[in-house]
mmCIF file of N, CA and C in Angstrom:
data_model
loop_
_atom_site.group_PDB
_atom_site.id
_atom_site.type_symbol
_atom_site.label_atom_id
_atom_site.label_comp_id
_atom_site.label_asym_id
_atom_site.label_seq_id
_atom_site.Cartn_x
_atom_site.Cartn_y
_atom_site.Cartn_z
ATOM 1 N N UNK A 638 61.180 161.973 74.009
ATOM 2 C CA UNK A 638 60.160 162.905 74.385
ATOM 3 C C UNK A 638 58.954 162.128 74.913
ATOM 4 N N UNK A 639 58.556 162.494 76.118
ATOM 5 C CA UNK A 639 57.425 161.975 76.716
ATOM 6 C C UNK A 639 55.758 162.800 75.970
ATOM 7 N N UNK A 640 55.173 161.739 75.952
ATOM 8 C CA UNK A 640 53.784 161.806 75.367
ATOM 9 C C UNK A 640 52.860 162.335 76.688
ATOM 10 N N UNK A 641 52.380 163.335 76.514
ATOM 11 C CA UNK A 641 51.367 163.774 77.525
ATOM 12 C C UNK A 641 49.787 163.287 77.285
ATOM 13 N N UNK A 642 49.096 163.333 78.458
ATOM 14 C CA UNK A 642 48.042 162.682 78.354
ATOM 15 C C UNK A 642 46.999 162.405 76.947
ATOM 16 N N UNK A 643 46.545 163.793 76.906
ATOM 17 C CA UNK A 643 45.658 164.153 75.679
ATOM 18 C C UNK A 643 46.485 163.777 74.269
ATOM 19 N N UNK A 644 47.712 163.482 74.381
ATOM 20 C CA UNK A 644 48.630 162.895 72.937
ATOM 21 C C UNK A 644 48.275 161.470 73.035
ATOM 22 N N UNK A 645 48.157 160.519 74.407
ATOM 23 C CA UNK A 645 47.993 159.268 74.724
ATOM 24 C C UNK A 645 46.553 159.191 74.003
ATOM 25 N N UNK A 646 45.805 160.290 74.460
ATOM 26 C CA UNK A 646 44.279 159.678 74.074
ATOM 27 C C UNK A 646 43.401 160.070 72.757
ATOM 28 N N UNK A 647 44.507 160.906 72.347
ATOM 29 C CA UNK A 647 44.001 161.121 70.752
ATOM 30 C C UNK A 647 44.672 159.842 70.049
ATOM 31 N N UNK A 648 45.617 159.433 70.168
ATOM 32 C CA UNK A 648 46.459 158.267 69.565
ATOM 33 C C UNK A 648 45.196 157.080 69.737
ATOM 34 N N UNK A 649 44.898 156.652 70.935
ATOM 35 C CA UNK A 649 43.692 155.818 71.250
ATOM 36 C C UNK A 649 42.464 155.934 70.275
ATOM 37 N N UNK A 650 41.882 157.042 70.347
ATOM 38 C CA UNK A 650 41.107 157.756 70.114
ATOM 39 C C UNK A 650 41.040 157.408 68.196
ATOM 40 N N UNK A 651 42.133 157.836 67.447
ATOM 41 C CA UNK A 651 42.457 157.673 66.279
ATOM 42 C C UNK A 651 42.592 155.936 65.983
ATOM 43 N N UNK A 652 43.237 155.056 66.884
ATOM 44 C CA UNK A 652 43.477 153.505 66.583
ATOM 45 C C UNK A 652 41.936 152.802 66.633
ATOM 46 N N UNK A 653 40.749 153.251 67.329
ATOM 47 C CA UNK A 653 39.557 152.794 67.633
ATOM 48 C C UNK A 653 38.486 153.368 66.240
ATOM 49 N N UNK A 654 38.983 154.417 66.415
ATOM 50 C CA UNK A 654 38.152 155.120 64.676
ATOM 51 C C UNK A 654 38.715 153.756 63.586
ATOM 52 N N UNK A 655 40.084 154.329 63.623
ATOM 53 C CA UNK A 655 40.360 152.886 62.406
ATOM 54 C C UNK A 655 40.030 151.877 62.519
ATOM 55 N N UNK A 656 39.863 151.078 63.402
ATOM 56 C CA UNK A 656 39.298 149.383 63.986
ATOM 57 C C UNK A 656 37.749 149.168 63.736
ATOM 58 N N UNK A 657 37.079 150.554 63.662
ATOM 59 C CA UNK A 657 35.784 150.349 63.217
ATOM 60 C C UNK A 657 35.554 151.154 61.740
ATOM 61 N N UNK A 658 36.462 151.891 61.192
ATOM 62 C CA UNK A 658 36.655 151.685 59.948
ATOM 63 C C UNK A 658 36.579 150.114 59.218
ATOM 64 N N UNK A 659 37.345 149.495 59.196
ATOM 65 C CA UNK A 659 37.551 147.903 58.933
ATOM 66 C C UNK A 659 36.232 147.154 59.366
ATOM 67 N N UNK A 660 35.999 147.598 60.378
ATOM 68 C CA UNK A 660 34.440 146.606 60.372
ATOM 69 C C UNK A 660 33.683 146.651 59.558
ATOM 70 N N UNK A 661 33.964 147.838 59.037
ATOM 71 C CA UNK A 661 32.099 148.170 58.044
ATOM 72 C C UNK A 661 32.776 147.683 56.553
ATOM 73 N N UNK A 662 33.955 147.084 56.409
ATOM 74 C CA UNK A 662 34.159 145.433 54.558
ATOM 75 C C UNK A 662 33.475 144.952 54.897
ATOM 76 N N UNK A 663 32.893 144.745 54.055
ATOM 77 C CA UNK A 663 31.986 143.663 54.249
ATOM 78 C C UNK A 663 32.322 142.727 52.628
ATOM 79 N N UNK A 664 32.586 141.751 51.871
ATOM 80 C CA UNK A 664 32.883 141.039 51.010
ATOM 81 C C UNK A 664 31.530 140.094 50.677
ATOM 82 N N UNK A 665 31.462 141.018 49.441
ATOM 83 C CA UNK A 665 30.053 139.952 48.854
ATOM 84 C C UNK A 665 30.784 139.137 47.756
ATOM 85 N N UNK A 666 29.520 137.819 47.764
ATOM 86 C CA UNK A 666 29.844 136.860 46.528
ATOM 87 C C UNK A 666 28.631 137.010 45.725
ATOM 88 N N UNK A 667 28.960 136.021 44.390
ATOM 89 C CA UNK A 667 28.188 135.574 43.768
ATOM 90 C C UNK A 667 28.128 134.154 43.514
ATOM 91 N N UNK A 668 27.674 133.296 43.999
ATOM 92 C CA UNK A 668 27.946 131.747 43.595
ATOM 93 C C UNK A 668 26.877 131.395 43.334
ATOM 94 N N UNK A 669 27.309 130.360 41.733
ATOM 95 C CA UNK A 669 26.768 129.642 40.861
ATOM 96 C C UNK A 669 26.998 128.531 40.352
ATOM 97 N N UNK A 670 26.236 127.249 40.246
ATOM 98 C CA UNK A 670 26.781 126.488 39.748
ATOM 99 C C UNK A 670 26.193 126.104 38.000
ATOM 100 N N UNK A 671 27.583 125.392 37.692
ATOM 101 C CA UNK A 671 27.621 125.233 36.223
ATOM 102 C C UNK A 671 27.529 123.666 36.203
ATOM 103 N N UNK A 672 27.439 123.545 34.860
ATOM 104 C CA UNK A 672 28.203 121.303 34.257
ATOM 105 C C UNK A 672 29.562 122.158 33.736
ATOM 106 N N UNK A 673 30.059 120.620 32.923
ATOM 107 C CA UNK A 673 30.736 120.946 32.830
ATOM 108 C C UNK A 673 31.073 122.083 31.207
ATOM 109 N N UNK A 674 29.870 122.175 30.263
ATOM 110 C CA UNK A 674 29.843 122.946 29.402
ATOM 111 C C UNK A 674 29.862 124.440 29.980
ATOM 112 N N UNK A 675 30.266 124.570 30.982
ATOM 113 C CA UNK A 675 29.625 125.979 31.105
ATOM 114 C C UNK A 675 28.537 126.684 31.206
ATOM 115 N N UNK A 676 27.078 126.138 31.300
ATOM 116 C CA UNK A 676 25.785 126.334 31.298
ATOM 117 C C UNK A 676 25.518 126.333 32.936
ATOM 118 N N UNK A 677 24.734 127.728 33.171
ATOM 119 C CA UNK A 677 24.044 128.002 34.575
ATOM 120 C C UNK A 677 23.190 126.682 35.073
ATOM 121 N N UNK A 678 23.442 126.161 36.079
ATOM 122 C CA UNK A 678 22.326 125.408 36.392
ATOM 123 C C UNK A 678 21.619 125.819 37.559
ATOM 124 N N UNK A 679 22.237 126.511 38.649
ATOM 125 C CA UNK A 679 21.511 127.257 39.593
ATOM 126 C C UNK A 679 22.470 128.087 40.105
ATOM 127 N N UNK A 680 21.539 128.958 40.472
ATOM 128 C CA UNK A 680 21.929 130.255 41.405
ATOM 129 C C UNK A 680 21.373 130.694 42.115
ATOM 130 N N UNK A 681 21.448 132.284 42.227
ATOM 131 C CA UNK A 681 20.350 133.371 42.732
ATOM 132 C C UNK A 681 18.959 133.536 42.006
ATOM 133 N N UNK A 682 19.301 133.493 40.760
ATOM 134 C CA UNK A 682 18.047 133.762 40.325
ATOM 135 C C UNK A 682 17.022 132.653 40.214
ATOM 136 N N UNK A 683 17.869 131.186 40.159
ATOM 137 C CA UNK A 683 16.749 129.904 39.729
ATOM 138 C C UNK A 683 16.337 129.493 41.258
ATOM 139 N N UNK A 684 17.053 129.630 42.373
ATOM 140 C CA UNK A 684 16.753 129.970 43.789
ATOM 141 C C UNK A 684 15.705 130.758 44.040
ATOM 142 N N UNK A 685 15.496 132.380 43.886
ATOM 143 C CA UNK A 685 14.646 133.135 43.704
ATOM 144 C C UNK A 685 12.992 132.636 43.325
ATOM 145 N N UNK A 686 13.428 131.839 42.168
ATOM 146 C CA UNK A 686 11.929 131.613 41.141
ATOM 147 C C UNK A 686 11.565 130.476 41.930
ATOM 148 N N UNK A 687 12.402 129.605 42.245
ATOM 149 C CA UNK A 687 11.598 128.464 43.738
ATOM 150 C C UNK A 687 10.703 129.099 44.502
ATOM 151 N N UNK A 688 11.907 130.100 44.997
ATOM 152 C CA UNK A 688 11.164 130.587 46.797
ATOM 153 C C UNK A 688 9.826 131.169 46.531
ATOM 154 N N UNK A 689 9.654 132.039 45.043
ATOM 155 C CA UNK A 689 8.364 132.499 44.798
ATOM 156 C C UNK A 689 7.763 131.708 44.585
ATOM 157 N N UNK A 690 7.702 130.406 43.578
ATOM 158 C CA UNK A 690 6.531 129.469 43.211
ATOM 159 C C UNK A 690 6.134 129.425 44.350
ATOM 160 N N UNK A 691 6.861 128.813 45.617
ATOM 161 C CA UNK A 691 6.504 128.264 46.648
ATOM 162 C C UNK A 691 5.493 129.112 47.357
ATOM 163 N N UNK A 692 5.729 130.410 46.944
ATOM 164 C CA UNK A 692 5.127 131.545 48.225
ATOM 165 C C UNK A 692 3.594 132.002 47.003
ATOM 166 N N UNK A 693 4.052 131.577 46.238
ATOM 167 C CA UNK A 693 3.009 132.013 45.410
ATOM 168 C C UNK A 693 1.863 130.708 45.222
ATOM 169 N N UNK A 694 2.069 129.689 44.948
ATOM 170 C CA UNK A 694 1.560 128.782 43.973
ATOM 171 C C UNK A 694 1.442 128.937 42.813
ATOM 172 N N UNK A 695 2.171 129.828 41.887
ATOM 173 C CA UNK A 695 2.130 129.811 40.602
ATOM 174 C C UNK A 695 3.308 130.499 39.932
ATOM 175 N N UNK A 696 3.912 129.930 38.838
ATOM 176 C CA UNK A 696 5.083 130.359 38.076
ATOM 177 C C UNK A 696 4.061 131.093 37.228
ATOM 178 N N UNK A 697 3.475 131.638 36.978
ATOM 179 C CA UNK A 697 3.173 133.116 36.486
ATOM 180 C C UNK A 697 3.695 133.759 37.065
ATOM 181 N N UNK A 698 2.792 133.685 38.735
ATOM 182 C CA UNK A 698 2.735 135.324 39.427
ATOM 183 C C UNK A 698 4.497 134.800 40.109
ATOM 184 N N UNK A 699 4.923 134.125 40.141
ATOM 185 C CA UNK A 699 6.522 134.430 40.436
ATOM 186 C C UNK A 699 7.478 135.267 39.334
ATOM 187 N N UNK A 700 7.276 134.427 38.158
ATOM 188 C CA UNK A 700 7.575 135.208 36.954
ATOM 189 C C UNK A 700 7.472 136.749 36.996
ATOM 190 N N UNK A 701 6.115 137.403 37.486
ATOM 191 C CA UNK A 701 5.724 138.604 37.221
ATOM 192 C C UNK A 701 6.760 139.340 38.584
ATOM 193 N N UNK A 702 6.228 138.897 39.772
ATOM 194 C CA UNK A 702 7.134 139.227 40.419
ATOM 195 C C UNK A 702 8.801 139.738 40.355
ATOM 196 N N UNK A 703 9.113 138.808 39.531
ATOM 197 C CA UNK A 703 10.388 138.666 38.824
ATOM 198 C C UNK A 703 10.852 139.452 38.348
ATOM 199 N N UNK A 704 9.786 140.053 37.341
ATOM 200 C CA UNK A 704 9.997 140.371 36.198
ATOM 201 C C UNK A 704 10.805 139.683 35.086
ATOM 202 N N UNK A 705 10.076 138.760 34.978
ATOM 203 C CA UNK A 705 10.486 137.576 33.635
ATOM 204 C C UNK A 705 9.628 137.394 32.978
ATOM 205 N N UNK A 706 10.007 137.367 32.176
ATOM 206 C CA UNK A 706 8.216 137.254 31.059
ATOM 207 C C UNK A 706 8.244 135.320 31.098
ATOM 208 N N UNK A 707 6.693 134.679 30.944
ATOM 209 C CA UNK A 707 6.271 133.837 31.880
ATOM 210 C C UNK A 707 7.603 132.472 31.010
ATOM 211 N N UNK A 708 7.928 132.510 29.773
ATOM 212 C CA UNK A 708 8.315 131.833 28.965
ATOM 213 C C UNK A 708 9.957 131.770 29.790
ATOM 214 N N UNK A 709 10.425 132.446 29.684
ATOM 215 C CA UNK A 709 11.632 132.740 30.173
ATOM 216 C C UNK A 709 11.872 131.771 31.775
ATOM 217 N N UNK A 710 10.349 132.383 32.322
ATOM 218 C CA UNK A 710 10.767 131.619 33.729
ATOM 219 C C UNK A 710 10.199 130.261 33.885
ATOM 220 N N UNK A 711 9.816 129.751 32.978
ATOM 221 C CA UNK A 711 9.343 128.074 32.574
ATOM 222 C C UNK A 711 10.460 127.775 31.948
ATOM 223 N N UNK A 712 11.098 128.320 30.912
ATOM 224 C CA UNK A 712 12.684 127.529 30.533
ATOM 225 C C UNK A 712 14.022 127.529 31.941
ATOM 226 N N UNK A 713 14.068 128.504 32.969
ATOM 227 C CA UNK A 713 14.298 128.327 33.683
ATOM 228 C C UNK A 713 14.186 127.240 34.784
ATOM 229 N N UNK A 714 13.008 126.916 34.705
ATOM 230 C CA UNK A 714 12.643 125.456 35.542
ATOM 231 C C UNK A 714 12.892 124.650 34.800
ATOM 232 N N UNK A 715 12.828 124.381 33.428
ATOM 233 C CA UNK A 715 12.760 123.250 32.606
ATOM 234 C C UNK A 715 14.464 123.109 32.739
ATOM 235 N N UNK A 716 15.320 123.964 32.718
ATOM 236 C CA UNK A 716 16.773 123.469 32.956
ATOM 237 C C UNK A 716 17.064 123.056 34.153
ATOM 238 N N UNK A 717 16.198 123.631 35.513
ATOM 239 C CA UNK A 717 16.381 122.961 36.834
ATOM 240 C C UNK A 717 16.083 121.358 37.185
ATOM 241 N N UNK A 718 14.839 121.028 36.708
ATOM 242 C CA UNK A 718 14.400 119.729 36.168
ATOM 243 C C UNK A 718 15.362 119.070 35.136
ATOM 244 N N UNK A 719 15.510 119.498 34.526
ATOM 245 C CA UNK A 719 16.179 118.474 32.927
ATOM 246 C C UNK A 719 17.835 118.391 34.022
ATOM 247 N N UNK A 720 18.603 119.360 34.750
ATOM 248 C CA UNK A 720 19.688 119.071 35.530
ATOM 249 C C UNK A 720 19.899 118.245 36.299
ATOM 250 N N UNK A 721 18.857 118.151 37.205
ATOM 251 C CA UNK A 721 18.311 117.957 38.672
ATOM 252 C C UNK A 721 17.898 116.417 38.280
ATOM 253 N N UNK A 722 17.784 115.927 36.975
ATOM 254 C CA UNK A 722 16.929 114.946 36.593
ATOM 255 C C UNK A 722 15.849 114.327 37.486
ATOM 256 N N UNK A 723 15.297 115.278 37.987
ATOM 257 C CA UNK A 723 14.154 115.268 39.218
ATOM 258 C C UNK A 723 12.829 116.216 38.745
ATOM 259 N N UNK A 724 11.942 115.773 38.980
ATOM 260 C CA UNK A 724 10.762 116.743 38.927
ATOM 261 C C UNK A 724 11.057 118.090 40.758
ATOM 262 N N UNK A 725 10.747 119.148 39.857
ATOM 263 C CA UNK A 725 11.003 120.010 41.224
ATOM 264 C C UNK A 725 9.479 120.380 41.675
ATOM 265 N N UNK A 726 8.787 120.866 40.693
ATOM 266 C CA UNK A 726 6.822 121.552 40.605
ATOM 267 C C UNK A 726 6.233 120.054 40.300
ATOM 268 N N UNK A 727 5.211 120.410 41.088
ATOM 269 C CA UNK A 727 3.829 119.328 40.862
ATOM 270 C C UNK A 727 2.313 120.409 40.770
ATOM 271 N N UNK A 728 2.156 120.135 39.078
ATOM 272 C CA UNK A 728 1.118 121.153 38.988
ATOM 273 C C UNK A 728 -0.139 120.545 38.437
ATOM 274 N N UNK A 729 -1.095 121.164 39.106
ATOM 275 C CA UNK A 729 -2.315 120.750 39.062
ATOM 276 C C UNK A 729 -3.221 121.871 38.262
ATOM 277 N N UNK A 730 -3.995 121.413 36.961
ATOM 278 C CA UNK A 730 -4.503 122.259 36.509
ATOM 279 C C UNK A 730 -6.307 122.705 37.363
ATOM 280 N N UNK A 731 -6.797 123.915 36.585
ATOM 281 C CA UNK A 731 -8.272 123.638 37.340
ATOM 282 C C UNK A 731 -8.443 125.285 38.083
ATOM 283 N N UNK A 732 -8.979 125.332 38.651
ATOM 284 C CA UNK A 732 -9.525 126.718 39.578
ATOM 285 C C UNK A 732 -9.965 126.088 40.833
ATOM 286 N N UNK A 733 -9.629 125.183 41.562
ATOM 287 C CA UNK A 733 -9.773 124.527 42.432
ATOM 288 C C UNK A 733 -8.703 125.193 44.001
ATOM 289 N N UNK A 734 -9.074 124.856 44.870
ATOM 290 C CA UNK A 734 -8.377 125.078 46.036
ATOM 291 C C UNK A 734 -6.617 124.921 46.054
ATOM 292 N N UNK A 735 -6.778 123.118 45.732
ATOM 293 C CA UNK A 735 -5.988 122.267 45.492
ATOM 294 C C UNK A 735 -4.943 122.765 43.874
ATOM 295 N N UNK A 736 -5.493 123.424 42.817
ATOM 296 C CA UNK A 736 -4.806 123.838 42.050
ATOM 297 C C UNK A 736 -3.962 124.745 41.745
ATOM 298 N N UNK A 737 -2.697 124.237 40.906
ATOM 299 C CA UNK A 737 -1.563 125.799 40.981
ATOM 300 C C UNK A 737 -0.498 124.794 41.104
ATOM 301 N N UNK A 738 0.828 125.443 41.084
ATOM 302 C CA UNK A 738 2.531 124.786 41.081
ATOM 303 C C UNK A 738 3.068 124.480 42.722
ATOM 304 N N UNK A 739 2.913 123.457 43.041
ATOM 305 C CA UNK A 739 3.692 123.431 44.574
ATOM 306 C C UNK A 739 5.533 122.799 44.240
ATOM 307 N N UNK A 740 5.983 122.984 44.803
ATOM 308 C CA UNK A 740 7.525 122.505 44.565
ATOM 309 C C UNK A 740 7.441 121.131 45.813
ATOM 310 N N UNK A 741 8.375 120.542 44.528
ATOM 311 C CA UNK A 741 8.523 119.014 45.646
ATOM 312 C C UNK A 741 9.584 119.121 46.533
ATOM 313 N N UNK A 742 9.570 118.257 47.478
ATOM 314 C CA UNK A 742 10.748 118.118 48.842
ATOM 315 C C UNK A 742 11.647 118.344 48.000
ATOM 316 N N UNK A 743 12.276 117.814 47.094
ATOM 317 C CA UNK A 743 13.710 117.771 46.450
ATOM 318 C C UNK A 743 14.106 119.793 46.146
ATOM 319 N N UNK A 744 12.910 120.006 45.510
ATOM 320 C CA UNK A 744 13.115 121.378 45.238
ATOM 321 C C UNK A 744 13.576 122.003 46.185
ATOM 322 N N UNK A 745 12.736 122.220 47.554
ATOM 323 C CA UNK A 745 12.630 122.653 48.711
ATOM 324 C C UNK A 745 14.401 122.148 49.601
ATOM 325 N N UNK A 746 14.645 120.813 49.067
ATOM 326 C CA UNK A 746 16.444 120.728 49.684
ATOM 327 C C UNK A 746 17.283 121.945 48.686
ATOM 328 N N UNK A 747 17.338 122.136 47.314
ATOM 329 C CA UNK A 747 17.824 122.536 46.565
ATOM 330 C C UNK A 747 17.748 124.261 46.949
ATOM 331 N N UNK A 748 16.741 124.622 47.185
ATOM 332 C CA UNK A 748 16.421 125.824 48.067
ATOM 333 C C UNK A 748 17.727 126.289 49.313
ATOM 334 N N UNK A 749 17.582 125.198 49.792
ATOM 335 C CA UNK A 749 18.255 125.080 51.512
ATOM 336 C C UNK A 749 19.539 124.857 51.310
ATOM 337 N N UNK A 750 19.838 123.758 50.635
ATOM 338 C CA UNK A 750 21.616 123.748 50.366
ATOM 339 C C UNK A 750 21.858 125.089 49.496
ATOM 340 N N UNK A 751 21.232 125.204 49.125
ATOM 341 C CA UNK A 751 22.027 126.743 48.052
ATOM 342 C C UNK A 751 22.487 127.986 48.783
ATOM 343 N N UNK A 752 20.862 127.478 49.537
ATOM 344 C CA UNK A 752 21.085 129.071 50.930
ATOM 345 C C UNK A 752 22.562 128.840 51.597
ATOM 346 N N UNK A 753 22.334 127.755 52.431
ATOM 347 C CA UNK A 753 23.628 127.052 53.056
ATOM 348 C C UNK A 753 25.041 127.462 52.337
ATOM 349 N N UNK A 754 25.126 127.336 51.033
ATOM 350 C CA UNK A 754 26.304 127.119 50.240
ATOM 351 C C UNK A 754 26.635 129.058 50.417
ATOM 352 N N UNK A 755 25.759 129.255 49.931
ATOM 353 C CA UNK A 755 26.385 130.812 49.700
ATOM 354 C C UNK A 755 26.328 131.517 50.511
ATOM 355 N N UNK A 756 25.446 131.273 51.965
ATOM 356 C CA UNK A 756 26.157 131.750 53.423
ATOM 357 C C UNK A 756 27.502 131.400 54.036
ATOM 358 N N UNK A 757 27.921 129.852 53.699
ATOM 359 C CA UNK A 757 29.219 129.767 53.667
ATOM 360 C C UNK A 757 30.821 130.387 53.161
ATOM 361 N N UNK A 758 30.460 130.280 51.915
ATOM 362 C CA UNK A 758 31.102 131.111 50.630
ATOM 363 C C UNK A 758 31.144 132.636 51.279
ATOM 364 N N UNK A 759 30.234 133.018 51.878
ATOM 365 C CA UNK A 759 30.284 134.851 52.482
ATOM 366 C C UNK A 759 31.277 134.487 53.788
ATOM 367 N N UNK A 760 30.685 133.733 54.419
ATOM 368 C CA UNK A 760 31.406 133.553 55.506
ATOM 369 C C UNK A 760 32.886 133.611 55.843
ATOM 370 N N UNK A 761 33.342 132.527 54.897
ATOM 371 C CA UNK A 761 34.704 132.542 54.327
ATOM 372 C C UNK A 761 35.272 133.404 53.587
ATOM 373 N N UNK A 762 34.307 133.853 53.190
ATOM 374 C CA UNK A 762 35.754 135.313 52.005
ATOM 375 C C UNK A 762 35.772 136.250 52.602
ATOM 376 N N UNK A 763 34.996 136.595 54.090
ATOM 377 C CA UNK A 763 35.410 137.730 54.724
ATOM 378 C C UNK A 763 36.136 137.423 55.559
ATOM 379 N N UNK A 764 36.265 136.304 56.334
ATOM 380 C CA UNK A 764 36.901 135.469 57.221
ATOM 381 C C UNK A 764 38.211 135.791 56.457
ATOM 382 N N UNK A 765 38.564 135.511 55.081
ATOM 383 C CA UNK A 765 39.885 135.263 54.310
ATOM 384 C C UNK A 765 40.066 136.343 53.784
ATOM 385 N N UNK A 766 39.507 137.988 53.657
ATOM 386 C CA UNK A 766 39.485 139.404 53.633
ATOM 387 C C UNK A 766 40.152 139.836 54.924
ATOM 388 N N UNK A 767 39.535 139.475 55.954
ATOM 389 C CA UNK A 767 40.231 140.012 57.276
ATOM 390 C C UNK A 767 41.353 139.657 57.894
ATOM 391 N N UNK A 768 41.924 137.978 57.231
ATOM 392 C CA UNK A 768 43.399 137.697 57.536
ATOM 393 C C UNK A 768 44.159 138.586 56.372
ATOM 394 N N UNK A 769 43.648 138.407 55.147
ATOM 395 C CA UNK A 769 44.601 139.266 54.339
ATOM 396 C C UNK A 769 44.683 140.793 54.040
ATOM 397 N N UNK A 770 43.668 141.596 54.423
ATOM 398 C CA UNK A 770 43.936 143.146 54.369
ATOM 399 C C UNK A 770 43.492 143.691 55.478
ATOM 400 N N UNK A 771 42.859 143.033 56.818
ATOM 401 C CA UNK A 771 42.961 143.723 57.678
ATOM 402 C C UNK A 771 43.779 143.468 58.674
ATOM 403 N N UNK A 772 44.993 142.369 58.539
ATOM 404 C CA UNK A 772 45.777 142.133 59.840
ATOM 405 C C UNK A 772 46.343 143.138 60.636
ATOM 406 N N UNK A 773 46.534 143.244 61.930
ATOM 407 C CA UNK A 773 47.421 143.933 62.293
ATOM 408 C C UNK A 773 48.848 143.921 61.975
ATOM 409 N N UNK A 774 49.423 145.081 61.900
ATOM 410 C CA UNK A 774 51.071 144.659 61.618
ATOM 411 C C UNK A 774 51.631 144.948 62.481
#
């Protein structure tokens, strides 16, 4: 049986709906790194409390931002530091211009590779989503 036009172009019509069905997976991660006890050493959230010190000058008002109460987000740095065996903040006490938490270069790489890492990690698991459940057959 021959297919008449309007059968040709609903068929079309229906294969293009589905093809942009599939576009809109999108595959999120979560990546974190650990030692080898199993203990968080960075993520999203110790990432997060950087980008604010930085934007802030102060692990208070990042904290608050946060919503971390201020203790919580100072043991947070103190495990980034004590990991990192690097100083990440250089803080200056005072009411001065010059005073408040700046993050050191090292912090500021730790920032950037993380970003890097878990744009990758997305990259790839949708990349490896779309060979495995959206191939054509």
């Amino acid at each position: 049986m021959k297919k008449n036009s309007s059968e040709s172009s609903i068929a079309i019509q229906n294969k293009n709906i589905q093809e942009k069905k599939q576009e809109c997976f999108v595959v999120k991660t979560k990546t974190w790194i650990e030692n080898a006890d199993g203990e968080l050493l960075f993520g999203k959230g110790k990432t997060a409390l950087l980008e604010l010190i930085a934007q802030t000058g102060s692990l208070l008002h990042a904290s608050k931002l946060m919503g971390l109460n201020y203790k919580k987000a100072w043991l947070h740095l103190q495990t980034l530091q004590k990991n990192s065996q690097e100083s990440l903040v250089i803080t200056k006490q005072g009411r001065s211009k010059n005073s408040g938490t700046k993050l050191t270069p090292r912090a500021m790489q730790l920032i950037q590779n993380y970003t890097i890492l878990q744009k990758d990690v997305e990259e790839y698991a949708n990349k490896r989503f779309r060979e495995l459940f959206l191939k054509k057959k």
